[in-house]
Tab-separated table of C-alpha atoms in Angstrom:
chain	number	residue	atom	x	y	z
A	1	UNK	CA	-2.313	104.089	126.248
A	2	UNK	CA	-2.719	106.822	128.888
A	3	UNK	CA	-0.806	109.224	130.538
A	4	UNK	CA	1.148	107.411	132.927
A	5	UNK	CA	1.918	104.079	130.597
A	6	UNK	CA	3.446	106.230	128.119
A	7	UNK	CA	5.426	107.178	130.614
A	8	UNK	CA	6.741	104.190	132.193
A	9	UNK	CA	7.219	102.721	128.422
A	10	UNK	CA	9.861	105.929	128.133
A	11	UNK	CA	10.915	105.332	131.108
A	12	UNK	CA	11.465	101.492	130.651
A	13	UNK	CA	13.424	101.942	127.100
A	14	UNK	CA	15.764	103.989	128.792
A	15	UNK	CA	16.346	103.441	132.018
A	16	UNK	CA	18.652	105.561	134.604
A	17	UNK	CA	19.035	107.940	131.660
A	18	UNK	CA	17.020	111.682	132.729
A	19	UNK	CA	14.264	112.930	131.223
A	20	UNK	CA	12.977	116.446	131.807
A	21	UNK	CA	9.834	116.688	132.538
A	22	UNK	CA	9.669	119.410	128.923
A	23	UNK	CA	11.072	117.054	127.743
A	24	UNK	CA	8.670	113.942	128.351
A	25	UNK	CA	5.798	116.705	127.551
A	26	UNK	CA	6.840	117.326	123.784
A	27	UNK	CA	7.788	113.251	123.570
A	28	UNK	CA	4.791	112.775	124.624
A	29	UNK	CA	2.493	116.004	123.868
A	30	UNK	CA	1.233	116.160	126.921
A	31	UNK	CA	1.405	119.473	129.992
A	32	UNK	CA	4.922	120.126	132.112
A	33	UNK	CA	2.041	118.870	135.443
A	34	UNK	CA	0.197	116.055	133.860
A	35	UNK	CA	4.080	114.742	133.835
A	36	UNK	CA	4.386	115.550	137.042
A	37	UNK	CA	1.445	113.942	138.214
A	38	UNK	CA	2.220	110.309	136.132
A	39	UNK	CA	5.599	110.188	138.207
A	40	UNK	CA	3.837	110.205	141.773
A	41	UNK	CA	2.155	108.462	140.687
A	42	UNK	CA	4.503	104.965	139.299
A	43	UNK	CA	6.349	106.565	142.805
A	44	UNK	CA	3.582	105.735	144.797
A	45	UNK	CA	3.845	102.329	143.057
A	46	UNK	CA	6.640	101.560	143.908
A	47	UNK	CA	8.894	102.374	140.588
A	48	UNK	CA	12.472	103.631	141.003
A	49	UNK	CA	12.542	107.357	139.398
A	50	UNK	CA	15.004	109.585	140.418
A	51	UNK	CA	14.302	113.037	140.291
A	52	UNK	CA	17.023	115.824	140.535
A	53	UNK	CA	17.496	119.925	139.917
A	54	UNK	CA	18.851	120.332	136.773
A	55	UNK	CA	18.387	117.030	135.106
A	56	UNK	CA	14.955	115.732	135.164
A	57	UNK	CA	13.556	111.906	136.238
A	58	UNK	CA	15.313	108.878	136.369
A	59	UNK	CA	14.432	104.934	136.159
A	60	UNK	CA	16.686	103.536	138.036
A	61	UNK	CA	18.497	100.136	136.980
A	62	UNK	CA	17.435	98.645	140.235
A	63	UNK	CA	14.080	98.238	139.687
A	64	UNK	CA	11.812	95.102	139.989
A	65	UNK	CA	8.771	95.399	139.424
A	66	UNK	CA	6.446	94.395	136.601
A	67	UNK	CA	4.677	96.386	134.051
A	68	UNK	CA	3.158	95.193	130.494
A	69	UNK	CA	6.008	98.112	128.710
A	70	UNK	CA	8.880	96.760	131.028
A	71	UNK	CA	7.744	93.231	129.636
A	72	UNK	CA	7.187	94.138	125.562
A	73	UNK	CA	10.594	95.530	125.461
A	74	UNK	CA	12.717	91.722	125.767
A	75	UNK	CA	10.052	90.211	123.512
A	76	UNK	CA	10.218	88.620	120.278
A	77	UNK	CA	8.113	90.679	117.247
A	78	UNK	CA	5.537	88.185	117.065
A	79	UNK	CA	4.183	88.813	120.590
A	80	UNK	CA	4.793	93.461	120.936
A	81	UNK	CA	1.136	93.539	120.068
A	82	UNK	CA	-0.320	90.953	122.822
A	83	UNK	CA	-2.089	93.263	125.400
A	84	UNK	CA	-1.635	92.212	129.436
A	85	UNK	CA	-2.756	94.095	131.849
A	86	UNK	CA	-1.193	94.409	135.449
A	87	UNK	CA	-2.661	94.788	138.218
A	88	UNK	CA	-1.482	95.030	141.781
A	89	UNK	CA	-3.896	92.687	143.340
A	90	UNK	CA	-6.046	90.133	142.373
A	91	UNK	CA	-8.425	87.364	143.788
A	92	UNK	CA	-7.175	85.485	140.902
A	93	UNK	CA	-6.459	86.070	137.509
A	94	UNK	CA	-6.875	82.782	135.812
A	95	UNK	CA	-10.810	83.932	137.083
A	96	UNK	CA	-10.016	87.680	135.157
A	97	UNK	CA	-8.874	85.752	132.990
A	98	UNK	CA	-12.036	83.126	132.076
A	99	UNK	CA	-14.054	85.994	132.479
A	100	UNK	CA	-12.020	88.399	129.549
A	101	UNK	CA	-12.948	85.158	127.858
A	102	UNK	CA	-16.588	84.736	127.889
A	103	UNK	CA	-17.021	88.507	126.621
A	104	UNK	CA	-14.772	87.650	123.731
A	105	UNK	CA	-11.595	88.440	124.091
A	106	UNK	CA	-8.589	87.795	122.330
A	107	UNK	CA	-5.344	85.130	121.984
A	108	UNK	CA	-2.973	86.780	123.392
A	109	UNK	CA	-4.369	88.462	126.632
A	110	UNK	CA	-2.514	88.357	129.428
A	111	UNK	CA	-3.530	89.040	132.565
A	112	UNK	CA	-0.721	89.506	135.824
A	113	UNK	CA	-0.644	90.600	139.580
A	114	UNK	CA	1.416	91.501	142.380
A	115	UNK	CA	-0.480	89.261	144.635
A	116	UNK	CA	-3.382	87.312	144.715
A	117	UNK	CA	-5.445	87.114	147.975
A	118	UNK	CA	-7.551	83.622	146.410
A	119	UNK	CA	-4.820	81.892	143.589
A	120	UNK	CA	-5.816	78.625	142.799
A	121	UNK	CA	-4.102	75.312	142.682
A	122	UNK	CA	-4.677	72.398	140.929
A	123	UNK	CA	-7.666	69.635	142.384
A	124	UNK	CA	-8.875	73.193	144.124
A	125	UNK	CA	-5.533	73.777	146.221
A	126	UNK	CA	-4.660	77.138	146.774
A	127	UNK	CA	-1.758	79.151	145.224
A	128	UNK	CA	0.404	81.134	148.031
A	129	UNK	CA	0.314	84.121	146.188
A	130	UNK	CA	2.358	87.391	148.293
A	131	UNK	CA	2.920	90.418	147.663
A	132	UNK	CA	5.802	91.340	145.195
A	133	UNK	CA	7.601	88.719	145.321
A	134	UNK	CA	5.957	86.157	142.602
A	135	UNK	CA	4.885	86.592	139.230
A	136	UNK	CA	1.172	85.251	138.258
A	137	UNK	CA	-0.116	85.481	135.253
A	138	UNK	CA	-2.904	83.773	133.037
A	139	UNK	CA	-2.725	83.248	129.599
A	140	UNK	CA	-6.084	83.829	127.146
A	141	UNK	CA	-5.243	80.445	124.000
A	142	UNK	CA	-7.462	79.698	121.603
A	143	UNK	CA	-5.876	77.082	119.312
A	144	UNK	CA	-7.202	75.576	116.623
A	145	UNK	CA	-8.631	71.717	116.681
A	146	UNK	CA	-7.633	71.417	120.039
A	147	UNK	CA	-8.740	68.052	121.855
A	148	UNK	CA	-9.054	66.849	125.245
A	149	UNK	CA	-6.056	65.122	124.788
A	150	UNK	CA	-3.997	67.945	122.723
A	151	UNK	CA	-4.537	70.521	125.677
A	152	UNK	CA	-2.589	68.788	127.316
A	153	UNK	CA	0.393	69.921	125.800
A	154	UNK	CA	-0.467	73.590	126.882
A	155	UNK	CA	0.798	72.512	130.356
A	156	UNK	CA	3.714	71.058	129.418
A	157	UNK	CA	4.912	73.691	127.532
A	158	UNK	CA	4.284	76.302	129.860
A	159	UNK	CA	6.522	74.076	132.185
A	160	UNK	CA	9.446	74.287	129.488
A	161	UNK	CA	8.903	76.765	128.980
A	162	UNK	CA	9.171	77.975	132.766
A	163	UNK	CA	12.547	75.758	132.918
A	164	UNK	CA	14.480	77.504	130.042
A	165	UNK	CA	13.728	80.995	130.868
A	166	UNK	CA	14.822	80.394	134.389
A	167	UNK	CA	18.386	79.159	133.267
A	168	UNK	CA	18.083	81.739	130.773
A	169	UNK	CA	17.860	84.907	133.496
A	170	UNK	CA	19.502	83.380	136.984
A	171	UNK	CA	21.794	80.793	135.485
A	172	UNK	CA	20.013	77.788	137.658
A	173	UNK	CA	19.037	74.658	137.033
A	174	UNK	CA	14.904	74.019	136.283
A	175	UNK	CA	13.504	70.727	137.090
A	176	UNK	CA	10.556	69.306	136.659
A	177	UNK	CA	8.535	67.460	138.901
A	178	UNK	CA	5.163	65.794	136.613
A	179	UNK	CA	3.328	66.993	135.554
A	180	UNK	CA	4.009	70.901	135.939
A	181	UNK	CA	5.672	71.498	139.005
A	182	UNK	CA	8.834	73.761	138.979
A	183	UNK	CA	11.355	73.103	141.693
A	184	UNK	CA	15.330	74.760	141.894
A	185	UNK	CA	17.925	73.646	143.900
A	186	UNK	CA	15.693	70.874	144.927
A	187	UNK	CA	12.734	73.053	146.027
A	188	UNK	CA	9.271	74.176	144.015
A	189	UNK	CA	9.640	77.547	142.559
A	190	UNK	CA	6.506	77.505	140.081
A	191	UNK	CA	2.990	76.311	139.815
A	192	UNK	CA	1.145	76.020	136.803
A	193	UNK	CA	-2.942	75.647	136.628
A	194	UNK	CA	-4.578	75.135	133.305
A	195	UNK	CA	-8.228	75.646	132.874
A	196	UNK	CA	-10.251	74.686	129.873
A	197	UNK	CA	-13.419	75.350	127.976
A	198	UNK	CA	-14.928	72.614	125.695
A	199	UNK	CA	-17.561	73.103	122.856
A	200	UNK	CA	-19.286	69.509	124.611
A	201	UNK	CA	-20.257	69.644	120.301
A	202	UNK	CA	-17.436	69.131	119.777
A	203	UNK	CA	-15.512	68.399	121.281
A	204	UNK	CA	-12.664	70.804	120.955
A	205	UNK	CA	-10.873	72.722	123.091
A	206	UNK	CA	-12.383	76.437	122.456
A	207	UNK	CA	-10.624	78.478	125.218
A	208	UNK	CA	-8.349	77.495	127.435
A	209	UNK	CA	-6.164	79.229	130.692
A	210	UNK	CA	-3.041	79.120	131.237
A	211	UNK	CA	-1.882	80.755	134.917
A	212	UNK	CA	1.851	80.174	136.465
A	213	UNK	CA	2.892	82.037	139.338
A	214	UNK	CA	6.616	82.266	140.090
A	215	UNK	CA	8.325	82.227	143.386
A	216	UNK	CA	11.343	85.870	142.494
A	217	UNK	CA	12.187	85.889	145.896
A	218	UNK	CA	10.823	84.542	149.478
A	219	UNK	CA	8.655	86.221	150.703
A	220	UNK	CA	9.578	89.032	153.239
A	221	UNK	CA	7.945	86.806	155.861
A	222	UNK	CA	8.898	83.824	154.973
A	223	UNK	CA	6.610	81.031	153.306
A	224	UNK	CA	4.131	79.548	156.107
A	225	UNK	CA	4.946	76.652	158.219
A	226	UNK	CA	3.222	73.955	155.848
A	227	UNK	CA	5.549	75.298	152.667
A	228	UNK	CA	8.556	76.304	153.981
A	229	UNK	CA	10.109	72.810	153.635
A	230	UNK	CA	8.643	72.537	150.275
A	231	UNK	CA	8.793	76.256	148.854
A	232	UNK	CA	11.365	78.028	147.028
A	233	UNK	CA	12.697	80.925	145.067
A	234	UNK	CA	14.249	81.547	141.889
A	235	UNK	CA	16.392	84.116	142.695
A	236	UNK	CA	18.259	84.359	146.573
A	237	UNK	CA	18.798	87.848	146.507
A	238	UNK	CA	17.687	91.094	144.416
A	239	UNK	CA	18.644	91.451	140.617
A	240	UNK	CA	17.302	94.225	138.401
A	241	UNK	CA	14.601	93.211	136.251
A	242	UNK	CA	13.898	90.154	136.629
A	243	UNK	CA	10.622	89.916	137.216
A	244	UNK	CA	10.585	91.934	133.598
A	245	UNK	CA	13.122	89.834	131.279
A	246	UNK	CA	11.381	86.379	133.063
A	247	UNK	CA	7.963	86.909	131.993
A	248	UNK	CA	9.200	87.676	128.929
A	249	UNK	CA	11.283	85.441	128.243
A	250	UNK	CA	9.089	82.422	129.388
A	251	UNK	CA	6.186	84.496	127.199
A	252	UNK	CA	9.424	84.025	124.102
A	253	UNK	CA	9.780	80.352	125.218
A	254	UNK	CA	5.977	79.403	125.356
A	255	UNK	CA	5.528	81.085	122.272
A	256	UNK	CA	8.370	79.468	119.784
A	257	UNK	CA	7.033	75.946	121.701
A	258	UNK	CA	3.185	76.666	121.139
A	259	UNK	CA	3.488	77.866	116.846
A	260	UNK	CA	6.106	75.514	116.014
A	261	UNK	CA	4.965	72.494	113.427
A	262	UNK	CA	6.710	70.354	115.269
A	263	UNK	CA	6.780	69.109	119.287
A	264	UNK	CA	8.848	67.847	118.955
A	265	UNK	CA	11.219	70.399	120.512
A	266	UNK	CA	9.398	71.239	123.503
A	267	UNK	CA	8.988	67.788	124.056
A	268	UNK	CA	13.116	66.865	124.405
A	269	UNK	CA	13.406	69.931	127.090
A	270	UNK	CA	10.653	68.514	128.879
A	271	UNK	CA	11.825	65.345	129.419
A	272	UNK	CA	15.908	66.379	130.247
A	273	UNK	CA	14.591	68.665	132.682
A	274	UNK	CA	12.997	65.329	134.703
A	275	UNK	CA	14.303	64.564	137.322
A	276	UNK	CA	11.539	61.982	138.079
A	277	UNK	CA	12.893	59.643	134.989
A	278	UNK	CA	15.040	56.116	136.935
A	279	UNK	CA	12.774	57.092	140.559
A	280	UNK	CA	10.057	54.733	142.675
A	281	UNK	CA	7.046	56.702	142.850
A	282	UNK	CA	4.189	56.570	144.555
A	283	UNK	CA	0.600	56.807	141.409
A	284	UNK	CA	-1.627	58.805	143.364
A	285	UNK	CA	-5.881	58.070	142.464
A	286	UNK	CA	-8.571	58.855	143.801
A	287	UNK	CA	-9.478	54.873	144.563
A	288	UNK	CA	-6.147	54.080	145.057
A	289	UNK	CA	-2.101	54.814	145.126
A	290	UNK	CA	0.484	51.539	143.221
A	291	UNK	CA	3.986	52.188	143.307
A	292	UNK	CA	5.898	51.903	140.460
A	293	UNK	CA	9.574	53.227	138.803
A	294	UNK	CA	9.574	55.593	135.845
A	295	UNK	CA	11.438	54.077	132.893
A	296	UNK	CA	10.856	57.605	130.763
A	297	UNK	CA	8.326	60.177	129.013
A	298	UNK	CA	6.647	59.307	125.695
A	299	UNK	CA	6.046	61.872	122.677
A	300	UNK	CA	2.817	63.087	124.970
A	301	UNK	CA	4.397	63.627	128.226
A	302	UNK	CA	3.492	60.762	129.240
A	303	UNK	CA	4.894	58.801	132.228
A	304	UNK	CA	6.352	55.327	130.968
A	305	UNK	CA	6.361	53.063	134.023
A	306	UNK	CA	7.605	49.683	135.572
A	307	UNK	CA	4.910	48.842	138.700
A	308	UNK	CA	5.303	46.100	141.136
A	309	UNK	CA	4.356	43.127	139.480
A	310	UNK	CA	7.169	43.756	137.253
A	311	UNK	CA	4.578	44.973	133.848
A	312	UNK	CA	4.476	48.110	132.302
A	313	UNK	CA	2.260	50.828	131.320
A	314	UNK	CA	1.759	55.007	130.537
A	315	UNK	CA	-0.010	56.892	133.275
A	316	UNK	CA	-0.999	59.646	132.253
A	317	UNK	CA	-3.566	62.251	134.663
A	318	UNK	CA	-3.083	62.218	138.205
A	319	UNK	CA	-0.704	63.192	140.622
A	320	UNK	CA	2.759	61.523	141.722
A	321	UNK	CA	4.332	61.591	144.752
A	322	UNK	CA	8.010	61.355	145.028
A	323	UNK	CA	11.693	61.974	147.427
A	324	UNK	CA	12.886	64.930	145.598
């Protein structure tokens, strides 16, 4: 851990508490010049660090910048040792984590970015990832003996975990548009993209990269015209330390589902937040579009539907369209 990260860890654990340069230097066994240099660097990155003569330095409680120490201070013990890299900008966090996975990185490695210049969504779509207003993360997973069918669970576990995290931190109701879009106040606030690599011999999952993009606040200049009627944000105004708390709560919930011996809990959370049950939807595929009424969601998070001709079936992959 470099000097700047050590100082940030100290500040994150003691927000609004003043430390003199001498105190920090002594605690971290570094020079006062190194303290001053690191504080200046953090301030240049946007951290609201107050410097007061005869009192020292203090990180304001109003700061809302995602950081590894900020996330881990809220995390449960089982994920406290995660390796987290936070970048000011990335082309795509999923791309970077896939590169790390192919180089042998361990499960739990995670990259977060303050913005993505070419964020990716499902089916080759782009994902709007503006600077400073969202959380864009990718997490490396190496589950044992996961088939392609079981790998879908990662996406639905993440959707349930994001919903619970949003509700816990913001107090807003979060809902799921099958299979992985999260809505708050009738607008999409989160997208999830899971990509995997399979062993050709066994057919089992070698690794998965779970990408989650959350619109924490609306962009400063608003959403692009093509998104303004669809996209929204979790918070309507600045909230102290919202990003760190949101990411930490997501990780706590996700790992709770991912490591649980039973899938029942997460499926219940997913099912009760679905807003498509009982509604007429369009089931979209490359060949055709069919209309159906959603009867429910089974234990594999597949849609149970009734078609216009009265027949019933199970819809397990593809896209759906529904009026929100």
